[in-house]
Coordinates of C-alpha atoms in Angstrom, one line a residue:
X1181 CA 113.8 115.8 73.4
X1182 CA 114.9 112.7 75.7
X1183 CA 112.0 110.8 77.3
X1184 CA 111.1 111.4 80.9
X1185 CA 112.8 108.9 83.3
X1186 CA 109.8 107.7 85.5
X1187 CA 111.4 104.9 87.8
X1188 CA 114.8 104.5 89.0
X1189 CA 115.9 101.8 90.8
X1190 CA 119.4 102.8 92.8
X1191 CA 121.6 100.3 94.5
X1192 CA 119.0 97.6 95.4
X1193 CA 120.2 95.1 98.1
X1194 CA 117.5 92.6 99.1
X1195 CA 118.4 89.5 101.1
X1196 CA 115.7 87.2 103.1
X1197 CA 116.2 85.3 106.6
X1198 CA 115.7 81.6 106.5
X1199 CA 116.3 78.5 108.8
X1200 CA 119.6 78.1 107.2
X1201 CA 121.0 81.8 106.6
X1202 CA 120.6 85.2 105.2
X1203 CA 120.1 84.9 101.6
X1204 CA 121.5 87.5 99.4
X1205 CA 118.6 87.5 96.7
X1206 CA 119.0 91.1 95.0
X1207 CA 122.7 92.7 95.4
X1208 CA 123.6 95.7 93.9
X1209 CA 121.0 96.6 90.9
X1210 CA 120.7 99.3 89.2
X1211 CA 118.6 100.4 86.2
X1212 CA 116.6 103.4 84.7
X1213 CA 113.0 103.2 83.1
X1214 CA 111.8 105.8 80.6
X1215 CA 108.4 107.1 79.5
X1216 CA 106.8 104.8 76.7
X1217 CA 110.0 102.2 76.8
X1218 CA 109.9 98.5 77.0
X1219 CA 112.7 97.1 80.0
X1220 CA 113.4 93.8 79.6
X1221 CA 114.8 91.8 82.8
X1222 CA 115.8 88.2 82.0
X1223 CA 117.2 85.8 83.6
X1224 CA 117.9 81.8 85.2
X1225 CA 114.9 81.2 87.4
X1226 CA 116.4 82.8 91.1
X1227 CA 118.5 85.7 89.7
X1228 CA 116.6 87.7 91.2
X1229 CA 114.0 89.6 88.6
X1230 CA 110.8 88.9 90.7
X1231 CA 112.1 89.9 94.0
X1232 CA 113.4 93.1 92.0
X1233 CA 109.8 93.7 90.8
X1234 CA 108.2 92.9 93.8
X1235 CA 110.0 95.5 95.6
X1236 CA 108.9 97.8 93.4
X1237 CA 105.3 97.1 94.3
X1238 CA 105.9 96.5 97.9
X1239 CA 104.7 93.2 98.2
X1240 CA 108.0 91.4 99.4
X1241 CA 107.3 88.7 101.8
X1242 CA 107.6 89.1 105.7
X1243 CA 110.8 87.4 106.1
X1244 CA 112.6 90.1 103.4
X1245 CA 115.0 92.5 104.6
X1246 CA 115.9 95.6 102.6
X1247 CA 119.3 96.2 102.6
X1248 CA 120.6 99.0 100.8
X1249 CA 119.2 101.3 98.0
X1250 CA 116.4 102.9 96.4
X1251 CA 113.6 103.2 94.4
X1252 CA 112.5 106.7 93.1
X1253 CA 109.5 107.0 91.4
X1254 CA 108.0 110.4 90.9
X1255 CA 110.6 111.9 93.2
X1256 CA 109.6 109.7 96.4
X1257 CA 111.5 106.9 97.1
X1258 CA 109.0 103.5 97.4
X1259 CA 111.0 101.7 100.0
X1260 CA 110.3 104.9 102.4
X1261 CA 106.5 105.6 101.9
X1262 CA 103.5 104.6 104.5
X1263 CA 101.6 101.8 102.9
X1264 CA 98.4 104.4 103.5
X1265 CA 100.1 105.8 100.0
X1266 CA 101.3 102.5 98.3
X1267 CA 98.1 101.9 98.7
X1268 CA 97.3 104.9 96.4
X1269 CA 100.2 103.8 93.6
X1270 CA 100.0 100.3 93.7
X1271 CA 97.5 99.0 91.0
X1272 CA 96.7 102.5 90.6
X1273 CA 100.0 103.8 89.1
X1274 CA 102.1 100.9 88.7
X1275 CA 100.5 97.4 87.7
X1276 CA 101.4 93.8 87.6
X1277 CA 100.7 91.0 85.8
X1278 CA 101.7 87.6 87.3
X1279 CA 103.4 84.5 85.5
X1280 CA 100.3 81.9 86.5
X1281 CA 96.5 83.6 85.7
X1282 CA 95.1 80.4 87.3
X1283 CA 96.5 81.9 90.2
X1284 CA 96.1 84.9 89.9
X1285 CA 92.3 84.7 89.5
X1286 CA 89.7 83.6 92.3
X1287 CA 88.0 80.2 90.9
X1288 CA 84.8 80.5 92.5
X1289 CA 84.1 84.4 91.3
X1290 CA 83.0 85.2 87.8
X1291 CA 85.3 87.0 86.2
X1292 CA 83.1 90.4 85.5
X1293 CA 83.0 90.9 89.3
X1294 CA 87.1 90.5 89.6
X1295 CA 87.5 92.8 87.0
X1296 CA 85.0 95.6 88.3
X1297 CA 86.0 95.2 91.9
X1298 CA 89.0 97.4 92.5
X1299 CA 86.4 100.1 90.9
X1300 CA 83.4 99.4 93.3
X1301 CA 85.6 99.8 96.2
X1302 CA 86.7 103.2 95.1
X1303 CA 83.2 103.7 93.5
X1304 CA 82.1 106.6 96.6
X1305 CA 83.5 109.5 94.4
X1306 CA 82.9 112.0 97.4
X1307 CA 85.0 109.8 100.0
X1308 CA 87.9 110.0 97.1
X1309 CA 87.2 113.7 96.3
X1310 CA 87.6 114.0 100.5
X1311 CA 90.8 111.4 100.6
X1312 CA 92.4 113.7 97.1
X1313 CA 92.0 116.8 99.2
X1314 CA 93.8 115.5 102.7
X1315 CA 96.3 113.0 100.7
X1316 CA 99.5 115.3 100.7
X1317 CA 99.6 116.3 104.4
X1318 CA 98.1 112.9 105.4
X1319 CA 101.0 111.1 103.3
X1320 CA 103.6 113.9 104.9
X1321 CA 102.4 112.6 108.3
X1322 CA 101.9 109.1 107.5
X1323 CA 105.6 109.1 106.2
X1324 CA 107.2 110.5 108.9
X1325 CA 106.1 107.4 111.2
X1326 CA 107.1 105.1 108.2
X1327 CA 110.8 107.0 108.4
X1328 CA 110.9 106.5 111.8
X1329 CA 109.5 102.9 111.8
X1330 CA 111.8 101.6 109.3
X1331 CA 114.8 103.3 110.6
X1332 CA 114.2 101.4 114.2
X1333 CA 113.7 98.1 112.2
X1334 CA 116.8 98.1 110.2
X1335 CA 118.8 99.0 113.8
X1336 CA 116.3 95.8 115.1
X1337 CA 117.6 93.5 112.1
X1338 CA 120.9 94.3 112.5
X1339 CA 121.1 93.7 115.9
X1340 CA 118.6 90.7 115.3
X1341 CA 121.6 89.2 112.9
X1342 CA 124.2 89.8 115.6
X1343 CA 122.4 88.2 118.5
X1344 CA 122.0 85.0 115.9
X1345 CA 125.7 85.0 114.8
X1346 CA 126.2 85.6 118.7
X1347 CA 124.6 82.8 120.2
X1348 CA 125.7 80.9 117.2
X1349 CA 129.4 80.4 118.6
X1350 CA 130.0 77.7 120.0
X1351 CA 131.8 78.1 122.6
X1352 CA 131.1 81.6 123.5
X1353 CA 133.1 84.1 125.5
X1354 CA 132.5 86.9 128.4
X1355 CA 133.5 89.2 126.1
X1356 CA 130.8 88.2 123.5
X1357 CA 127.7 88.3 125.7
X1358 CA 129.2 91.6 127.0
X1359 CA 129.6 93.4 123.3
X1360 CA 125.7 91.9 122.9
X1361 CA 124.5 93.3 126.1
X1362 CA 126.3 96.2 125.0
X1363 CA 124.3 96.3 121.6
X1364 CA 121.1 96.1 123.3
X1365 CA 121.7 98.9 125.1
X1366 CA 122.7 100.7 122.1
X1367 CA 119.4 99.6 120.7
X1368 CA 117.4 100.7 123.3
X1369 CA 118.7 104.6 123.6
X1370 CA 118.6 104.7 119.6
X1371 CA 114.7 104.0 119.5
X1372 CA 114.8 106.6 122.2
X1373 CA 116.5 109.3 120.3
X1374 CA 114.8 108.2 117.1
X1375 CA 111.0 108.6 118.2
X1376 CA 112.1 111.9 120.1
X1377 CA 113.0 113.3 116.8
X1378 CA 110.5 112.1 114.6
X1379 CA 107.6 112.3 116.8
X1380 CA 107.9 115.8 117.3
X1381 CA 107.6 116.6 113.6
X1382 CA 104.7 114.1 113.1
X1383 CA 103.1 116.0 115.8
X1384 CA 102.8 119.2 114.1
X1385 CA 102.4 117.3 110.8
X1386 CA 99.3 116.1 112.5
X1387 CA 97.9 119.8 113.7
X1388 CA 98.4 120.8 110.0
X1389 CA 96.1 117.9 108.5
X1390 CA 93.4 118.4 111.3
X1391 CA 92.8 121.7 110.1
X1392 CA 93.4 120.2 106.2
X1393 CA 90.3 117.7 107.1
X1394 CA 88.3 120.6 108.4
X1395 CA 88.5 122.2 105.3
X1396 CA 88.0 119.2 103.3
X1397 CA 85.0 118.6 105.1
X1398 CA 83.6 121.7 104.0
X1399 CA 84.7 121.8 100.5
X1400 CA 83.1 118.1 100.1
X1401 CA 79.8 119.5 101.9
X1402 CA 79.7 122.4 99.3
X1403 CA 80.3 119.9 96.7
X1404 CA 77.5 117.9 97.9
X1405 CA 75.1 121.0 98.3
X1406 CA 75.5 122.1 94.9
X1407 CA 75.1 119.0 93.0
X1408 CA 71.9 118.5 95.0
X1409 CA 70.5 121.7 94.5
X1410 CA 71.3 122.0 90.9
X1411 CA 69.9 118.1 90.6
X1412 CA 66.5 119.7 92.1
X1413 CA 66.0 122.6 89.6
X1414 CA 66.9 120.7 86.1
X1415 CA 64.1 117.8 87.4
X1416 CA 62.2 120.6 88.8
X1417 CA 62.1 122.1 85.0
X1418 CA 62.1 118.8 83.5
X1419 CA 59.0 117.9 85.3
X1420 CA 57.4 121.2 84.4
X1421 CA 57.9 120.7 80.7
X1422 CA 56.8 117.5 80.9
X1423 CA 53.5 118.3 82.6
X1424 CA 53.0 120.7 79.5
X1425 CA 53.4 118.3 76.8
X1426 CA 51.4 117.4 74.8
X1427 CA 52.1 115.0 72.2
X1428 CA 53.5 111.5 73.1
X1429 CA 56.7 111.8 71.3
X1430 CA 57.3 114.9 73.3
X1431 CA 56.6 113.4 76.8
X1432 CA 59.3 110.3 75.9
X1433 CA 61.7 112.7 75.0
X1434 CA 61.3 114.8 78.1
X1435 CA 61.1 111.4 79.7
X1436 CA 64.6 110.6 78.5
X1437 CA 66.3 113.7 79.5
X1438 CA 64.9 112.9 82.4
X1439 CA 66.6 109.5 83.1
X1440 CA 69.7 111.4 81.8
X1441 CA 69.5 113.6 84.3
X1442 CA 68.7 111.1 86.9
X1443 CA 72.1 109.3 85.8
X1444 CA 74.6 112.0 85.4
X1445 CA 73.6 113.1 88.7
X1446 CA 74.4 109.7 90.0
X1447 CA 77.2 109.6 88.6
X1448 CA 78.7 112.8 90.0
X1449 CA 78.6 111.2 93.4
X1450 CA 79.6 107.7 93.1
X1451 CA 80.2 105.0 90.0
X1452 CA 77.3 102.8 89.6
X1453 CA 77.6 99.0 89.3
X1454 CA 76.0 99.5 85.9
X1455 CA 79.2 102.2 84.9
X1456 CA 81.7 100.2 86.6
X1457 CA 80.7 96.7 84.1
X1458 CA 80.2 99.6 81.0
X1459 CA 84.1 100.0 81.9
X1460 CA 85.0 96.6 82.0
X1461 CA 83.3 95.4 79.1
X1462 CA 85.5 98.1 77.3
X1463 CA 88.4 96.9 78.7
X1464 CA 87.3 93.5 77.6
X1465 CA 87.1 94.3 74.4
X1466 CA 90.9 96.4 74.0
X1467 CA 92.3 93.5 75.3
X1468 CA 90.8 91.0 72.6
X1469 CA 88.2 89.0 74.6
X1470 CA 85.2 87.8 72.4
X1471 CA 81.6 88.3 73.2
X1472 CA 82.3 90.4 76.4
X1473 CA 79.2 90.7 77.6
X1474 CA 78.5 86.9 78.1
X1475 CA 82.0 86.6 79.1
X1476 CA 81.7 88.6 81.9
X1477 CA 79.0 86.1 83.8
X1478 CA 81.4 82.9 83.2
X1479 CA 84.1 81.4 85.9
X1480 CA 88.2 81.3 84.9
X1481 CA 87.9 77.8 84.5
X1482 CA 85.4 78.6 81.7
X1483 CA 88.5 80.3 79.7
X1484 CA 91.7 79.0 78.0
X1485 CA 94.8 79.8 79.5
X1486 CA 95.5 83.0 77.0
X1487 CA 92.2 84.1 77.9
X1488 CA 92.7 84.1 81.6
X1489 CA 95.7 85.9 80.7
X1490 CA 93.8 88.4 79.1
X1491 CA 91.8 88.7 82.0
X1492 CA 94.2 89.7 84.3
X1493 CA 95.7 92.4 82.1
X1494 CA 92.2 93.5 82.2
X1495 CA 92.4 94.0 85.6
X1496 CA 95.8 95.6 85.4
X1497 CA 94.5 98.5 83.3
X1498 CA 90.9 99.3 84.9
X1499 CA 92.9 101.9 87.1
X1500 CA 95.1 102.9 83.9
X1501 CA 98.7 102.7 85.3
X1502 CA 101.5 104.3 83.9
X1503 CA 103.9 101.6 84.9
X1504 CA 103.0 97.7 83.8
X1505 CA 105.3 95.2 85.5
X1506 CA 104.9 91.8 83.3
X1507 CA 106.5 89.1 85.7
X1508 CA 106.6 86.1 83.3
X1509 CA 103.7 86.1 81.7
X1510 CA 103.4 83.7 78.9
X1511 CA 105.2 81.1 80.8
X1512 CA 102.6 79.1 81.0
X1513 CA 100.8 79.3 77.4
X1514 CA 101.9 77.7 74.3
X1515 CA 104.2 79.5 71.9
X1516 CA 101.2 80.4 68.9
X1517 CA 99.3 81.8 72.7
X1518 CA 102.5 83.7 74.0
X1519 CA 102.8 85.4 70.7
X1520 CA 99.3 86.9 70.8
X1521 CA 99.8 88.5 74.4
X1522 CA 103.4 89.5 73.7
X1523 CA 101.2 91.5 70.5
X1524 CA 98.2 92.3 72.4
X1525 CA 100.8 94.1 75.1
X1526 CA 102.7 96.1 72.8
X1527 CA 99.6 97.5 71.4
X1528 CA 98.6 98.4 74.5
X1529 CA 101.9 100.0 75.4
X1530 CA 101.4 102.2 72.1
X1531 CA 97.8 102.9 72.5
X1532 CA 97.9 104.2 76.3
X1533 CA 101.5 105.2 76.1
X1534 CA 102.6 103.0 79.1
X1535 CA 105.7 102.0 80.4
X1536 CA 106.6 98.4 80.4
X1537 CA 109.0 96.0 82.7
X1538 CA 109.0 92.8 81.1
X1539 CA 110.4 89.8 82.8
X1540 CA 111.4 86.6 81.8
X1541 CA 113.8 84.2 81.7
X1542 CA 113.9 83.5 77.6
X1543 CA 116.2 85.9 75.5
X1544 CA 113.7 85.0 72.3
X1545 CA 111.0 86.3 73.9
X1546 CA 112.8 89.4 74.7
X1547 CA 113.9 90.1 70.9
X1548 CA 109.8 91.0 70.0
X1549 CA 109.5 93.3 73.3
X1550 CA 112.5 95.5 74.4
X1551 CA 114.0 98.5 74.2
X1552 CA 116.4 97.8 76.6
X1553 CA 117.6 94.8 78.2
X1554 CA 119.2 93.9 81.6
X1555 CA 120.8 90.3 81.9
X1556 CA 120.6 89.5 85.7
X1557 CA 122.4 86.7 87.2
X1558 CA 123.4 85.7 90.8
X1559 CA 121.0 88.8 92.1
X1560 CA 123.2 91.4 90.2
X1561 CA 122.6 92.8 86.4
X1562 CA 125.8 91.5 84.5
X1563 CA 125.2 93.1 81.4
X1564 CA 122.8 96.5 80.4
X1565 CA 122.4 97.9 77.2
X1566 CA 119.6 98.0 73.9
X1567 CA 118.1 95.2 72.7
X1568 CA 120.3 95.6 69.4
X1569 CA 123.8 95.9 71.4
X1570 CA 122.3 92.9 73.3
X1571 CA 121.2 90.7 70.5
X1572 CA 124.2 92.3 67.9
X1573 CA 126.7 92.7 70.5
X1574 CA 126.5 90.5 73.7
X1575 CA 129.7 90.9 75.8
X1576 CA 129.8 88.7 78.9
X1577 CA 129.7 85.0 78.9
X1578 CA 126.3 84.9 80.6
X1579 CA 124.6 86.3 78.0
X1580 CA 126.5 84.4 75.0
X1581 CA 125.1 81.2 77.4
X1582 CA 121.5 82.5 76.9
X1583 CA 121.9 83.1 73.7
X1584 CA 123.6 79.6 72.6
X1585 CA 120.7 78.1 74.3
X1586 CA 117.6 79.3 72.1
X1587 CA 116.2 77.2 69.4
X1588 CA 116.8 78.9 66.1
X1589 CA 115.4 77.7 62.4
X1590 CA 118.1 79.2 60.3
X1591 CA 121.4 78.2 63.0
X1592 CA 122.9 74.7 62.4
X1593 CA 125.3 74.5 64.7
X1594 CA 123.9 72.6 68.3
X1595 CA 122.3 74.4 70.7
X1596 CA 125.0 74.7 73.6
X1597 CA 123.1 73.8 77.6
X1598 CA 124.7 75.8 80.4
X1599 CA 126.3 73.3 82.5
X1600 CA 125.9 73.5 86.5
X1601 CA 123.1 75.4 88.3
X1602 CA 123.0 78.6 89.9
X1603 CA 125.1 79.5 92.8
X1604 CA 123.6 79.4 97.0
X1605 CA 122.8 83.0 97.4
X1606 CA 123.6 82.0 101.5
X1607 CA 127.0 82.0 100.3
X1608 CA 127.4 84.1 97.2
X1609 CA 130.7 83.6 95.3
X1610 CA 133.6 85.6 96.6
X1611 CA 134.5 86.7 92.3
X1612 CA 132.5 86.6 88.9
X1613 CA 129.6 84.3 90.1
X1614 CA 129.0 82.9 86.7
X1615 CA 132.8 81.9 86.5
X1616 CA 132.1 78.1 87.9
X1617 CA 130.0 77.5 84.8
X1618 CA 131.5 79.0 82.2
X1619 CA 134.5 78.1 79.8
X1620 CA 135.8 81.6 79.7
X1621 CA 136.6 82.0 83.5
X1622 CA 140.0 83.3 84.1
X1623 CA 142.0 82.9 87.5
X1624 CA 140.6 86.9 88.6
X1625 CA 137.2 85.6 88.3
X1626 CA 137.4 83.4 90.9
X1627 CA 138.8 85.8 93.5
X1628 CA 137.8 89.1 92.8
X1629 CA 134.3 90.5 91.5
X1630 CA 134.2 92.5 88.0
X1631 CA 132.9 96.0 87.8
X1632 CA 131.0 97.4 84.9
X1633 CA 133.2 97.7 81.7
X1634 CA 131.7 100.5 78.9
X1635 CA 131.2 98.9 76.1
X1636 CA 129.2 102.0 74.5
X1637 CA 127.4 104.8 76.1
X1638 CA 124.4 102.8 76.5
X1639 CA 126.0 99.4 76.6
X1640 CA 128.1 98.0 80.2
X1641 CA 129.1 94.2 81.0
X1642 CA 130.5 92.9 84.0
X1643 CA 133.0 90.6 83.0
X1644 CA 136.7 90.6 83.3
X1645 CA 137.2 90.1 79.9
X1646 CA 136.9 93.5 78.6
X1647 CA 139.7 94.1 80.7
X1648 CA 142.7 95.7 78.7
X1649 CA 144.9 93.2 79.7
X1650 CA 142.7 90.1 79.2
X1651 CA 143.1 87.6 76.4
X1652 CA 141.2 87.8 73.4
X1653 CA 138.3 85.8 73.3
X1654 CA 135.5 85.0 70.4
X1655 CA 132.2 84.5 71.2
X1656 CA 130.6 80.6 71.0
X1657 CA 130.2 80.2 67.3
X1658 CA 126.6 79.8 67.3
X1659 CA 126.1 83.1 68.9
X1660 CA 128.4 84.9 66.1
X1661 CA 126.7 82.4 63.1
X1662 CA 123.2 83.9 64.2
X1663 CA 124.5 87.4 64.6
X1664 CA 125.8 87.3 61.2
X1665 CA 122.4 85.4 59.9
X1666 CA 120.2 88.3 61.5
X1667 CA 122.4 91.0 60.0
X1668 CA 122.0 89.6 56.3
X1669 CA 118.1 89.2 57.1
X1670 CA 118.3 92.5 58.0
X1671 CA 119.7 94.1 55.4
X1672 CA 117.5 92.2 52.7
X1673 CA 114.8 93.7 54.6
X1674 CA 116.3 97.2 54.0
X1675 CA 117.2 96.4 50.7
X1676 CA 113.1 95.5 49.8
X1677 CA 112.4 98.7 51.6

């Protein structure tokens, strides 16, 4: 039985406005993730990967502008949701680790506290029990107004572009501050018609969830009721026994049930600071941190840089997610460091049966994490396929460049730099935006773009050179000398089997 896709990403155009043009950060990307599967994203630093991820969690910055596409996940698309229920997948569902722990982690705030305080702020279990019982027509309504708001706010940017390229011209014509006025006006009577039709359905989206949170009200109430009155007749009969003991071991026993009592009846209406740091000392502990419990009382700066690493995956999985987005992170630890968290996050992909989106911009890394991998360059994903067809079978220039570049052991040939630096994503190149740096670029290159070519049902490149009528051309020689290495090492391994 194929796995269940969870996340999809469709058709992702990102760009950002700055003093000196719109650039094109994310164009065109597409990719699936599965349940329980590894995705690796790598890339140059500013092809695009963290943008991708942070548009997945909703945290692009202000001046981002969302261009084109989707993201599905559970059947809702994220770029179309009130933040009222990101709120509710973010951290929850899908979690993040960052590249930089320093960072990541307040300095002046032990790191027990940090890790326990997403669950003391959702620690009233009565307020949640209320918020689960009015969240589906309260997100219904909530995303009606986000429909509307965004669709006014993409009209707002486009015409926002226009008047800039407008009053840009120098000189300008009657005819262009006519066609703006014109625009403006278009503007205005399509935020008229758009609230008309979306605030009449959000206003009898709002009648329905009135009478949702008078019913919620009540169900809470009964909730409340109950556990209070049952609370009162256990202690009631716990007291009672305990006034008829006799013996001292019996009273401390009744005296124990009693506390027991006292606690699980805490417990059903809120989570206790004591519960909340019995969590995160667990946590502590799955993720490989020594002596937790005196641990938790000491400051980041008190911790090594894998630690503090450790730390903030801690903090990703107190709300066990389904999704982990890894952005970079063992960038900043030493290799004997990255190879503990790239273990310690593989075993916790097995162990809670999560799905991972690992990004990074080193290929070596990739080879002890993926399942799949997506080469991104220029803000587009120029080659897809499994890690094998990836490492065994690399198709397009980019990714033979990555490749060549990696320090090996067993390879003797030199390790090949990739010469130039990315392109300005103001002005994206009008072909095959790798072609200026690489050896292999052919006249089309230059002027047209490349679609995907199939390589295998699992396996597309972008580059013109699986084109029927292009030239043969062998991969760099180290690449090919390392495949062939790998493959031996391989089958010895095999053979020992």
């Amino acid at each position: 039985m194929p796995a269940e896709k969870v996340l999809s990403v469709n058709n992702l155009f990102i760009n950002f406005k700055t003093d000196n043009g719109i650039v094109q950060a994310v164009r065109d990307v597409s990719f699936d993730l599965y349940e329980g599967e590894t995705l690796c994203i790598v890339g140059e630093s500013g092809s695009g990967k963290s943008v991708t991820s942070k548009a997945i969690m909703g945290i692009l910055a202000n001046n981002s502008i969302i261009a084109g596409g989707n993201i599905i996940y559970r059947g809702e698309n994220l770029l179309e949701i009130a933040e009222e229920e990101f709120y509710k997948i973010r951290g929850h569902k899908i979690g993040m680790i960052f590249q930089d722990p320093l960072s990541s982690l307040n300095p002046i705030v032990k790191v027990g506290k940090q890790i326990t305080e997403a669950t003391m702020i959702n620690s009233d279990k009565l307020k949640l029990m209320y918020n689960d019982l009015i969240s589906e027509d309260l997100i219904r309504y909530k995303n009606t107004l986000a429909r509307m708001n965004i669709a006014i706010d993409a009209e707002r940017k486009k015409l926002d572009l226009f008047e800039a390229e407008t009053k840009a011209k120098r000189p300008r014509s009657a005819g262009d501050k006519a066609l703006l006025k014109e625009k403006k006006a278009a503007f205005k009577e399509f935020v008229k018609n758009t609230k008309a039709e979306y605030l009449k359905e959000a206003e009898e989206l709002k009648k329905i969830l009135g009478e949702t949170e008078k019913r919620a009200k009540k169900q809470v109430k009964e909730y409340k009721v109950s556990v209070e009155r049952n609370y009162k007749k256990a202690m009631a009969e716990l007291k009672t026994e305990l006034a008829r003991a006799s013996g001292a071991e019996e009273k401390a026993a009744i005296k124990a049930r009693i506390a027991a009592e006292e606690e699980e009846h805490t417990n059903k209406l809120k989570i206790t600071k004591e519960e909340a740091k019995r969590r995160a000392l667990e946590i502590m502990r799955e993720v490989g941190i020594p002596e937790p419990e005196r641990r938790y009382n000491q400051y980041p700066f008190e911790f090594s840089g894998g630690m503090r690493q450790r730390i903030v995956i801690a903090i990703a999985l107190t709300a066990s997610p389904e999704i982990l987005i890894c952005d970079e992170p063992t960038t900043a630890l030493d290799v004997t460091i990255q190879a503990q968290i790239l273990e310690l996050i593989n075993r916790i992909k097995e162990e809670r049966k999560l799905s991972v989106i690992f990004i990074t911009h080193d290929l070596g890394v990739v080879a002890n994490m993926a399942d799949r991998v997506a080469v991104m360059y220029a803000g587009k994903i120029v080659e897809y396929g499994t890690a094998d067809e990836i490492f065994y079978d690399p198709r397009h220039p980019y990714t033979w460049a990555l490749l060549s570049s990696i320090p090996d052991v067993d390879s003797k040939e030199k390790l090949d730099a990739i010469p130039g630096t990315p392109p300005n994503m103001i002005y994206p190149p009008k072909g095959d935006a790798f072609a200026v740096r690489s050896k292999y670029a052919m006249n089309i290159d230059f002027r047209e773009q490349p679609g995907y070519f199939k390589v295998s049902d699992t396996h597309y490149a972008a580059t013109w050179l699986l084109h029927p009528n292009a030239p043969k051309v062998e991969m760099p020689k180290i690449v090919s000398e390392r495949i062939r290495i790998s493959l031996e090492e391989d089958k010895k391994r095999e053979q020992a089997k």
